[in-house]
Coordinates of C-alpha atoms in Angstrom, one line a residue:
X1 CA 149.9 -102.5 87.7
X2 CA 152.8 -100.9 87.2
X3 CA 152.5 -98.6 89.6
X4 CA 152.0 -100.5 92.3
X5 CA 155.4 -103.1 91.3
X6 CA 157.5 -100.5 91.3
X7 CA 156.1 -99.0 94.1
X8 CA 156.6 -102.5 96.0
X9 CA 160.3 -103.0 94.4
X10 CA 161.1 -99.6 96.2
X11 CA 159.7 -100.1 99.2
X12 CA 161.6 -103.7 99.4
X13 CA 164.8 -102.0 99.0
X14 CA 164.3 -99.7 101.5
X15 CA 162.9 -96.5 99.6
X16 CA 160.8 -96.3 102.5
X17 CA 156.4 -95.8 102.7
X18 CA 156.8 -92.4 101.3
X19 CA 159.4 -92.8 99.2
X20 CA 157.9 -95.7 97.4
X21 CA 154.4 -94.3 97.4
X22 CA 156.0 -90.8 95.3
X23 CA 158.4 -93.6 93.0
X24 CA 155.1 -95.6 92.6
X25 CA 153.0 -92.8 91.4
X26 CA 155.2 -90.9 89.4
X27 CA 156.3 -94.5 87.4
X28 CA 152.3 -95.2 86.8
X29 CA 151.7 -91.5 85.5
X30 CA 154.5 -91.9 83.4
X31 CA 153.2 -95.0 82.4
X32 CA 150.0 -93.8 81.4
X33 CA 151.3 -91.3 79.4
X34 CA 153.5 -93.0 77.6
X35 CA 150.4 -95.1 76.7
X36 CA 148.3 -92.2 75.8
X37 CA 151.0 -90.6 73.3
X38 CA 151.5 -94.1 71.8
X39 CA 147.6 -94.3 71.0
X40 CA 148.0 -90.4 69.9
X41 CA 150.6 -91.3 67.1
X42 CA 149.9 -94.4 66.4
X43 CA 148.5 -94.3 63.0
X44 CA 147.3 -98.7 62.6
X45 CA 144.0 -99.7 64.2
X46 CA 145.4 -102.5 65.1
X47 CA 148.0 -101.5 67.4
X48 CA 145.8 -98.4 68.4
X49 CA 143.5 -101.4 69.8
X50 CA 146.4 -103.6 71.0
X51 CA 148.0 -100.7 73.2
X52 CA 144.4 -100.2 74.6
X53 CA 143.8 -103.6 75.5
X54 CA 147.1 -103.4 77.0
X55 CA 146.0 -101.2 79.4
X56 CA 142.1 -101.8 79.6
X57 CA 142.9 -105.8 80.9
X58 CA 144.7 -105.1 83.9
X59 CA 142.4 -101.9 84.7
X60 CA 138.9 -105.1 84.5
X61 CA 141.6 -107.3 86.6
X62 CA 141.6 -104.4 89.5
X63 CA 138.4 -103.4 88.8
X64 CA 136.9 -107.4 89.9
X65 CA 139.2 -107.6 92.8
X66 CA 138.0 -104.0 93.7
X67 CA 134.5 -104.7 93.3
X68 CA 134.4 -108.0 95.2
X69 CA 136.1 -106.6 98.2
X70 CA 133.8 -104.0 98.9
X71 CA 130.5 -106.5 98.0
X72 CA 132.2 -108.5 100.6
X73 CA 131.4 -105.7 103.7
X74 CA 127.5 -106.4 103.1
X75 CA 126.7 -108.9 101.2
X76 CA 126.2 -112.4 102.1
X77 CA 126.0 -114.2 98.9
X78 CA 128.6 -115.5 96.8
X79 CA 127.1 -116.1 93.8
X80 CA 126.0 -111.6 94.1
X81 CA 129.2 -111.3 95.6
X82 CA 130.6 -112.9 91.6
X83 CA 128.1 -110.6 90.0
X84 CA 129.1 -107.4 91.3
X85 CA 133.0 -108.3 91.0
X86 CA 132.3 -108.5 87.1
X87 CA 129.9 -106.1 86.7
X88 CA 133.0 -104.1 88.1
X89 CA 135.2 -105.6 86.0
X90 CA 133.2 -104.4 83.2
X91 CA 132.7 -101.0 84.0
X92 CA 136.4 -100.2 84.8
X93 CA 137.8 -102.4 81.8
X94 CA 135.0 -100.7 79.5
X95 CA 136.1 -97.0 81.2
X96 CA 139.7 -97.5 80.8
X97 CA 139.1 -99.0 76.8
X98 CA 137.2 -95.8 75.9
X99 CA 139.7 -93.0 77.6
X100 CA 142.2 -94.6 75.4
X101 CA 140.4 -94.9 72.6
X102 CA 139.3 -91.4 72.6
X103 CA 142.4 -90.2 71.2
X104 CA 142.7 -92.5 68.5
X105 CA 140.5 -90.1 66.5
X106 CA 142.1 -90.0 63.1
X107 CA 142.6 -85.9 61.7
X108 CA 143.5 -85.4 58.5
X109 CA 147.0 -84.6 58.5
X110 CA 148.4 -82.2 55.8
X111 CA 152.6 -81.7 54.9
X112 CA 152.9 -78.3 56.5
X113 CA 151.9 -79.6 59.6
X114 CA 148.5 -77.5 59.7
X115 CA 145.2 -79.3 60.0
X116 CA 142.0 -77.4 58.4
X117 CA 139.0 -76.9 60.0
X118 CA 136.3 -79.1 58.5
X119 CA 133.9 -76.4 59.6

């Protein structure tokens, strides 16, 4: 999401297709890992989980409007067509939530900075 708005602000003031589509990419991966080093040191559940949603709602969004575009090519139905969009949904809200997630594995964390090895 906000990849693709700053990717539109460029191009509306005249950053060009290319130029919008490299501003645009580089803001989103900068975005993301911003998010992914908040999760990393983040040390509360709660905003682990709130930094996850953050990112995991408007990844479902895309992921419904994705999903019932291409059900759209093939399939007559509406109520299928509905279906499929959230069964997208799910899957790319349910992907994004346990990337994130991943690295809010808590390590024991010792003064000197080293961590043992629990093995």
């Amino acid at each position: 999401f906000v990849a693709l708005s700053i990717g539109m602000t460029a191009f509306q003031n005249g950053a060009g297709v290319l130029g919008a589509l490299l501003i645009g990419t580089v803001s989103g991966a900068l975005t993301l890992a911003v998010g992914q080093a908040a999760v990393a040191i983040a040390r509360s559940l709660t905003l682990r989980i709130a930094i996850a949603t953050a990112f995991a709602v408007p990844a479902a969004v895309a992921g419904n409007h994705v999903a019932f575009a291409l059900s759209q090519i093939e399939m007559p139905s509406q109520a299928w067509r509905e279906v499929f969009a959230y069964l997208g949904a799910v899957c790319i809200g349910v992907t994004s939530w346990t990337r994130l997630m991943a690295l809010a594995e808590t390590r024991p964390f010792e003064p000197g900075g080293a961590v043992e090895n629990p093995s």
